[in-house]
Coordinates of C-alpha atoms in Angstrom, one line a residue:
M850 CA 47.4 35.2 -60.9
S851 CA 46.0 33.6 -63.7
D852 CA 42.8 31.9 -62.3
L853 CA 42.7 35.2 -60.2
S854 CA 40.7 38.9 -61.8
R855 CA 42.5 42.0 -60.6
R856 CA 39.6 43.1 -58.7
Q857 CA 39.0 39.7 -56.8
F858 CA 43.3 39.9 -56.0
L859 CA 42.8 43.2 -54.9
G860 CA 39.6 42.9 -52.6
R861 CA 41.3 39.9 -51.0
A862 CA 44.3 42.1 -50.8
A863 CA 42.0 44.8 -48.3
A864 CA 40.4 42.5 -46.6
G865 CA 43.8 40.7 -45.3
T866 CA 45.2 43.7 -44.6
A867 CA 42.2 44.9 -42.7
G868 CA 41.9 41.9 -40.7
L869 CA 45.5 42.3 -39.8
A870 CA 45.4 45.8 -38.8
G871 CA 42.5 44.6 -36.4
I872 CA 44.7 41.8 -34.6
L873 CA 47.2 44.4 -34.1
A874 CA 44.9 46.9 -33.1
A875 CA 43.8 44.5 -30.7
K876 CA 46.9 43.1 -29.9
T877 CA 45.1 39.7 -29.7
P878 CA 45.4 37.1 -31.9
P879 CA 42.2 35.3 -33.9
A880 CA 40.5 32.7 -32.0
V881 CA 40.9 30.1 -34.2
A882 CA 44.7 30.5 -33.8
Q883 CA 44.4 30.6 -29.9
Q884 CA 45.5 27.5 -27.9
R885 CA 42.6 26.9 -25.5
E886 CA 44.2 26.5 -21.7
I887 CA 42.3 26.4 -18.6
S888 CA 43.9 26.1 -14.4
Y889 CA 42.4 24.0 -11.7
L890 CA 43.6 24.5 -8.1
C891 CA 43.3 21.4 -6.0
W892 CA 44.8 20.4 -2.7
N893 CA 47.2 18.0 -1.9
N894 CA 45.5 15.0 -1.6
F895 CA 46.3 12.5 1.4
A896 CA 46.3 10.0 -1.1
P897 CA 49.2 11.3 -3.1
A898 CA 48.9 8.5 -5.8
S899 CA 45.8 10.4 -6.6
D900 CA 47.2 13.6 -7.5
K901 CA 50.0 11.7 -9.9
K902 CA 46.8 10.5 -11.6
L903 CA 44.9 13.7 -12.1
A904 CA 47.9 15.0 -13.8
E905 CA 47.9 11.7 -16.0
I906 CA 44.5 12.1 -16.9
G907 CA 44.7 16.0 -17.3
Q908 CA 47.8 15.1 -20.0
R909 CA 45.2 12.6 -22.1
F910 CA 42.0 15.7 -21.7
A911 CA 44.6 18.0 -23.4
K912 CA 46.0 15.4 -26.2
D913 CA 42.0 14.2 -26.6
T914 CA 40.2 17.9 -26.6
G915 CA 43.4 20.2 -27.6
I916 CA 42.7 22.1 -24.4
K917 CA 45.4 22.5 -22.1
I918 CA 45.1 22.1 -18.2
K919 CA 47.4 23.8 -15.6
I920 CA 46.9 21.8 -12.2
D921 CA 48.1 23.4 -9.8
H922 CA 48.4 22.1 -5.8
I923 CA 48.1 23.7 -2.2
A924 CA 47.8 22.6 1.0
H925 CA 44.2 22.3 2.1
P926 CA 44.5 24.6 4.9
Q927 CA 45.4 26.9 2.3
Q928 CA 42.8 26.8 0.4
A929 CA 40.6 29.2 2.1
A930 CA 43.1 32.1 1.9
K931 CA 43.5 31.6 -1.7
Y932 CA 39.7 31.5 -2.5
A933 CA 39.5 34.6 -0.6
S934 CA 42.3 35.8 -2.6
E935 CA 41.5 34.9 -6.0
V936 CA 37.8 36.5 -5.2
Q937 CA 39.0 40.0 -4.0
S938 CA 41.4 39.9 -7.3
Q939 CA 38.9 38.5 -9.7
A940 CA 41.9 36.3 -11.0
G941 CA 43.6 33.3 -10.9
H942 CA 42.1 30.1 -11.5
D943 CA 39.6 28.7 -13.5
L944 CA 38.4 25.9 -11.4
I945 CA 38.6 25.2 -8.1
E946 CA 38.1 22.1 -5.9
M947 CA 35.9 23.0 -2.7
R948 CA 35.0 20.8 -0.1
M949 CA 32.0 21.3 2.8
H950 CA 30.2 24.5 2.7
F951 CA 32.3 26.8 0.8
P952 CA 30.2 27.2 -2.4
W953 CA 27.6 28.4 0.2
L954 CA 30.2 31.0 1.2
Y955 CA 31.3 31.9 -2.7
E956 CA 27.5 31.5 -4.4
T957 CA 27.5 34.9 -6.2
Q958 CA 31.0 34.1 -7.3
L959 CA 30.5 30.5 -8.6
V960 CA 28.8 29.6 -12.2
E961 CA 25.6 27.3 -12.2
V962 CA 26.8 24.3 -12.9
S963 CA 23.2 22.5 -12.5
D964 CA 23.7 21.1 -16.3
L965 CA 26.5 19.0 -15.6
V966 CA 25.3 17.6 -12.1
A967 CA 22.3 16.5 -14.1
E968 CA 24.1 14.7 -16.6
L969 CA 26.1 13.1 -13.8
E970 CA 22.6 12.4 -12.0
K971 CA 21.3 10.6 -15.0
K972 CA 24.7 8.2 -15.2
Y973 CA 25.1 7.1 -11.4
G974 CA 22.5 8.1 -9.6
K975 CA 21.6 10.9 -7.2
A976 CA 24.5 12.9 -5.4
L977 CA 25.2 11.8 -1.4
S978 CA 23.0 14.2 0.7
S979 CA 26.3 15.6 1.7
A980 CA 27.1 16.6 -1.3
Q981 CA 23.5 17.9 -2.1
E982 CA 23.5 20.1 1.1
T983 CA 26.6 21.7 0.4
A984 CA 27.0 22.2 -3.1
N985 CA 23.4 22.7 -4.0
V986 CA 22.8 26.5 -2.8
R987 CA 19.0 27.2 -2.7
G988 CA 18.4 25.1 -5.6
V989 CA 20.8 25.9 -8.3
W990 CA 24.0 23.5 -7.9
R991 CA 27.5 26.0 -7.5
A992 CA 29.4 23.2 -7.9
V993 CA 29.9 19.9 -9.1
P994 CA 29.9 16.5 -6.8
Q995 CA 33.5 15.0 -7.0
Y996 CA 34.2 12.7 -3.7
H997 CA 33.4 12.3 -0.5
T998 CA 35.7 10.9 2.3
F999 CA 34.5 9.6 5.6
F1000 CA 36.3 9.2 9.3
V1001 CA 36.8 6.1 10.8
G1002 CA 38.7 4.7 13.7
S1003 CA 42.2 3.3 12.8
Y1004 CA 43.8 1.2 15.2
R1005 CA 47.0 -0.6 15.7
E1006 CA 45.4 -4.3 15.6
D1007 CA 48.8 -6.0 16.7
L1008 CA 49.2 -3.9 19.7
F1009 CA 45.1 -4.2 20.7
K1010 CA 45.5 -8.1 20.6
K1011 CA 49.0 -8.4 22.1
A1012 CA 47.2 -6.2 25.3
G1013 CA 44.0 -8.1 24.8
L1014 CA 42.0 -5.3 24.4
K1015 CA 38.8 -4.7 22.7
V1016 CA 38.0 -3.1 19.9
P1017 CA 36.5 0.1 20.9
D1018 CA 32.7 0.5 19.7
T1019 CA 31.8 3.6 21.7
W1020 CA 33.5 7.0 22.6
E1021 CA 33.1 5.8 26.4
D1022 CA 35.2 2.4 25.0
L1023 CA 37.9 4.7 23.9
Y1024 CA 38.5 6.0 26.7
T1025 CA 38.7 2.7 28.6
V1026 CA 41.0 1.4 26.0
G1027 CA 42.8 4.7 25.5
K1028 CA 43.6 5.0 29.1
E1029 CA 46.0 1.0 28.5
L1030 CA 46.7 2.4 25.1
K1031 CA 48.4 5.4 26.9
K1032 CA 49.9 3.0 29.7
M1033 CA 52.1 0.7 27.0
G1034 CA 53.8 4.2 25.3
H1035 CA 51.3 4.4 22.4
P1036 CA 48.2 7.0 23.5
V1037 CA 45.3 8.1 21.4
G1038 CA 45.8 10.5 18.4
I1039 CA 42.7 13.2 18.4
P1040 CA 43.9 16.4 17.6
I1041 CA 43.1 19.3 19.9
S1042 CA 44.0 22.4 17.6
Q1043 CA 42.9 24.6 14.8
N1044 CA 42.4 22.5 11.9
Y1045 CA 40.3 20.4 10.0
D1046 CA 40.6 17.2 11.6
T1047 CA 39.2 18.6 15.5
I1048 CA 36.3 19.5 13.9
S1049 CA 35.9 15.9 12.1
T1050 CA 36.2 14.1 15.6
A1051 CA 34.2 16.6 17.9
G1052 CA 31.6 17.0 15.7
P1053 CA 30.6 13.2 15.9
V1054 CA 30.8 12.6 19.7
L1055 CA 28.8 16.0 20.3
W1056 CA 26.1 14.5 18.0
S1057 CA 26.4 11.3 19.7
L1058 CA 25.3 12.9 22.9
G1059 CA 22.6 14.5 21.7
G1060 CA 24.6 18.1 21.0
M1061 CA 24.4 20.6 18.3
E1062 CA 26.5 24.2 17.4
I1063 CA 23.0 25.3 15.8
D1064 CA 19.6 24.5 15.7
R1065 CA 17.6 23.1 12.6
D1066 CA 16.4 27.0 12.0
G1067 CA 19.7 27.9 11.0
K1068 CA 19.7 30.5 13.7
T1069 CA 19.1 29.4 17.5
V1070 CA 22.7 29.0 18.7
R1071 CA 22.5 25.5 21.0
I1072 CA 25.9 25.1 21.8
S1073 CA 25.1 26.2 25.5
S1074 CA 23.8 22.3 26.3
P1075 CA 24.5 19.5 28.6
A1076 CA 25.8 17.4 26.0
T1077 CA 28.3 20.2 25.5
E1078 CA 29.2 19.9 28.7
Q1079 CA 29.7 16.0 28.5
M1080 CA 31.6 16.2 25.4
I1081 CA 34.1 18.7 27.0
E1082 CA 34.3 16.5 29.9
W1083 CA 34.8 13.5 27.6
Y1084 CA 37.4 15.6 26.1
K1085 CA 39.2 16.6 29.1
K1086 CA 39.6 13.0 30.7
M1087 CA 40.8 11.6 27.2
F1088 CA 43.4 14.2 27.2
R1089 CA 44.4 13.7 30.7
D1090 CA 44.8 10.0 30.8
C1091 CA 45.0 8.9 26.8
M1092 CA 46.5 11.5 24.9
E1093 CA 49.9 13.5 25.1
P1094 CA 49.6 17.6 25.3
E1095 CA 51.3 17.4 21.6
V1096 CA 48.0 17.3 20.0
L1097 CA 47.1 20.8 21.1
S1098 CA 49.5 21.5 18.1
W1099 CA 48.6 19.3 15.4
T1100 CA 47.8 19.8 11.9
D1101 CA 45.7 17.7 10.4
A1102 CA 48.7 15.4 9.0
S1103 CA 50.0 15.1 12.3
N1104 CA 47.4 12.2 13.8
N1105 CA 48.6 9.9 10.4
D1106 CA 52.4 10.6 11.0
T1107 CA 52.1 9.5 14.7
L1108 CA 50.2 6.7 13.7
N1109 CA 53.0 5.3 10.9
A1110 CA 55.5 6.5 13.1
G1111 CA 54.5 3.5 15.6
K1112 CA 53.8 6.0 18.1
A1113 CA 49.8 6.3 18.6
G1114 CA 47.8 3.2 19.1
W1115 CA 44.4 4.9 17.6
I1116 CA 43.8 7.7 15.7
H1117 CA 40.3 9.4 14.2
N1118 CA 40.9 10.0 10.5
P1119 CA 39.7 8.7 7.0
I1120 CA 42.3 5.8 5.8
S1121 CA 45.0 7.8 4.6
A1122 CA 47.3 6.8 7.4
Y1123 CA 47.2 3.3 6.1
I1124 CA 47.5 4.0 2.3
V1125 CA 50.5 5.9 2.9
A1126 CA 51.9 3.0 5.0
R1127 CA 51.2 0.2 2.9
N1128 CA 51.9 1.9 -0.4
R1129 CA 55.2 3.0 1.3
K1130 CA 55.9 -0.5 2.8
M1131 CA 56.3 1.2 6.3
V1132 CA 56.6 -1.2 9.4
T1133 CA 53.5 -0.1 10.9
A1134 CA 50.9 -1.3 7.8
D1135 CA 50.8 -4.6 8.5
G1136 CA 49.3 -4.0 12.4
I1137 CA 47.1 -1.0 11.1
N1138 CA 43.2 -2.0 10.4
H1139 CA 40.5 0.1 10.8
H1140 CA 37.2 0.0 12.7
R1141 CA 33.7 1.4 12.0
S1142 CA 33.3 5.2 13.8
L1143 CA 32.1 5.1 17.3
A1144 CA 29.1 5.9 18.6
G1145 CA 26.8 7.0 22.3
P1146 CA 24.1 7.6 24.0
H1147 CA 23.0 9.7 20.8
G1148 CA 23.8 6.7 17.8
R1149 CA 26.6 6.5 15.7
H1150 CA 27.4 9.8 13.8
E1151 CA 30.1 10.5 11.2
T1152 CA 31.4 13.3 9.8
D1153 CA 31.4 13.2 5.9
V1154 CA 33.4 15.3 3.8
P1155 CA 31.9 15.9 0.2
R1156 CA 34.8 17.9 -2.1
H1157 CA 33.1 19.7 -5.4
I1158 CA 34.6 21.4 -8.6
G1159 CA 33.7 25.0 -9.0
I1160 CA 34.3 27.3 -11.6
W1161 CA 34.5 31.3 -11.1
K1162 CA 32.2 33.6 -12.3
F1163 CA 35.9 35.4 -14.0
S1164 CA 37.0 33.1 -15.5
K1165 CA 37.4 33.6 -19.4
N1166 CA 36.9 30.0 -20.0
V1167 CA 33.7 28.6 -18.6
E1168 CA 33.2 26.1 -21.7
P1169 CA 36.3 24.4 -21.4
A1170 CA 36.3 24.2 -17.7
K1171 CA 32.9 22.5 -18.0
E1172 CA 35.0 20.3 -20.6
W1173 CA 37.4 19.3 -18.1
I1174 CA 34.5 18.3 -15.6
R1175 CA 32.6 16.4 -18.0
Y1176 CA 36.1 14.6 -18.9
L1177 CA 37.3 13.7 -15.5
L1178 CA 33.7 12.7 -13.7
A1179 CA 31.1 11.8 -17.0
K1180 CA 33.5 9.6 -18.5
K1181 CA 33.5 6.8 -16.5
D1182 CA 36.0 4.9 -17.3
V1183 CA 38.2 7.8 -16.5
Y1184 CA 36.2 8.8 -13.2
D1185 CA 36.5 4.9 -12.1
E1186 CA 40.4 5.5 -13.0
Y1187 CA 40.5 8.2 -10.8
I1188 CA 39.1 6.4 -7.8
M1189 CA 41.2 3.7 -8.3
S1190 CA 44.1 5.6 -7.8
G1191 CA 42.9 7.0 -4.7
D1192 CA 43.0 3.6 -2.4
A1193 CA 39.6 4.0 -0.9
F1194 CA 40.6 7.4 0.2
N1195 CA 38.4 9.1 -2.4
L1196 CA 35.2 7.4 -2.6
P1197 CA 31.8 7.9 -4.9
V1198 CA 29.6 10.3 -4.1
Y1199 CA 26.9 9.2 -6.1
A1200 CA 24.1 6.4 -5.5
S1201 CA 24.8 3.7 -7.5
L1202 CA 28.3 3.8 -7.2
L1203 CA 29.0 3.2 -3.5
D1204 CA 29.7 -0.3 -4.0
H1205 CA 32.3 0.7 -5.7
P1206 CA 35.5 -2.3 -6.7
V1207 CA 38.1 0.2 -5.1
L1208 CA 36.7 -1.1 -1.6
K1209 CA 37.3 -4.7 -2.8
T1210 CA 41.0 -4.2 -3.5
D1211 CA 42.0 -4.7 0.4
P1212 CA 39.8 -6.5 3.0
K1213 CA 41.1 -3.9 5.2
F1214 CA 38.3 -1.5 4.0
A1215 CA 35.9 -3.2 5.2
A1216 CA 34.9 -1.0 7.9
L1217 CA 34.0 2.0 4.8
K1218 CA 30.4 0.2 3.9
Q1219 CA 29.4 1.7 7.2
E1220 CA 25.9 0.6 7.6
G1221 CA 24.4 2.1 10.2
V1222 CA 26.2 5.3 10.3
Q1223 CA 24.2 8.4 10.2
F1224 CA 26.7 10.8 8.0
H1225 CA 26.3 14.4 8.4
A1226 CA 28.5 17.7 7.1
Y1227 CA 29.7 20.2 9.1
G1228 CA 27.5 22.1 11.5
W1229 CA 24.1 19.5 11.6
P1230 CA 21.3 19.7 12.2
A1231 CA 21.9 23.4 11.0
P1232 CA 21.0 23.7 7.0
P1233 CA 23.9 23.9 5.3
S1234 CA 24.8 27.7 5.2
D1235 CA 28.0 30.7 4.4
K1236 CA 27.6 31.0 8.6
V1237 CA 28.2 27.2 8.8
Q1238 CA 31.2 27.3 6.8
R1239 CA 32.4 30.6 8.4
I1240 CA 32.4 29.1 11.9
T1241 CA 34.4 26.3 10.5
N1242 CA 37.0 28.7 9.2
E1243 CA 36.9 30.5 12.6
F1244 CA 37.5 27.2 14.4
I1245 CA 34.9 28.1 16.9
L1246 CA 34.4 23.9 17.8
P1247 CA 38.5 23.7 18.1
N1248 CA 39.2 26.5 20.0
M1249 CA 36.5 25.6 22.9
I1250 CA 37.4 22.9 23.8
A1251 CA 41.1 23.8 23.3
K1252 CA 40.2 26.0 26.3
A1253 CA 38.5 23.9 28.6
V1254 CA 41.2 21.0 28.6
T1255 CA 44.2 23.9 29.2
G1256 CA 42.3 24.8 32.7
T1257 CA 39.5 27.2 31.1
P1258 CA 36.1 26.0 33.4
T1259 CA 33.9 24.2 30.7
K1260 CA 31.2 26.8 31.3
E1261 CA 33.6 29.3 30.7
A1262 CA 34.3 28.0 27.5
I1263 CA 31.2 27.1 26.1
A1264 CA 29.6 30.7 26.8
W1265 CA 32.8 31.8 24.7
A1266 CA 32.0 29.7 22.2
E1267 CA 28.0 30.9 22.6
K1268 CA 29.3 34.5 21.8
E1269 CA 31.8 33.6 18.9
M1270 CA 29.2 31.9 17.2
K1271 CA 26.0 34.1 17.9
R1272 CA 28.0 36.7 16.2
I1273 CA 28.6 34.9 13.3
I1274 CA 25.0 34.1 13.1
S1275 CA 23.7 37.6 13.7
G1276 CA 26.2 39.1 10.8

């Protein structure tokens, strides 16, 4: 104490005692001593290596920034209920991965992230239109576009060559080859059940016939139309002549599984079936190939599935959460590494990255260039809204088709769907 006066010593001791008393009273350690930690809820990606890479990047993020990140995964059908639960309790994860129109559904619960998107668009170009429509809510970005996937025809090229079948270019072509495939014991695999894959196929079929669920005004239900009747008649004959009844109980993984098991001859899906078959060295891998999605009298339309990252407003870690998004998406080398890990299942969602090197890693990714395809999010041409997401969450389109192919008269099934959609739109 030789260099410290008695007055200085007493003063510092008093300050220290007061600080300690304050800490004890608050039962909270001082901020400088806290380990920052965030939590991130994702889906179980259909390209499993992508989840493994995300964990690796998370570890590096913690090392580089001092912010720990806990990454949880759940099956995507459980995401909607999990989001609702976390919002109801105002507790849970800091960050959540969201697909399609969920940012609209949870607009008031999500932090504005326009600053982050501006940084990314300055670096990579504009976000794709489907991402912009689904994550930008009334001019405010409520989630950051992360990547997107889209659907192609995945088919057993070896079986087609053996039987001399023409690779289909239209949905009617698919019916022609589908009949032959079923006779060969390799039916077409299109789900007709309460899952997203059913919607992702029904939308393109309906659009290619000139139909829609909701009009461009976002208010007028248009599901009752000659185009919808044509779509249902197409499903009826596909179900009868080209498919197996098991499609009525399929999950989103089922068409992948049946192609990889060597049963299905054709499915409509992103390329995840091939990625899994190739990476696990399954016997079907060499025979699988892809072609562009199919066309109809009103064009070639396709479902685009954008995925975003949102931050809940109840999060107490908004700034560290933003640091994670910047680390994963704004660091070009990290974003490239993440995209490459998905083997072209997770494709960049920004304009200057569309010709990403991942597309050149396998000649069977050629169909993913998709020139001439019109990409839409669910509900097109209606503008994006929370109501489109509610129609999705209630699986009205899949239920309408399932009713029709199992015996409900076409007009009666459509009338049921019209009533359900009007209930949501007017609510």
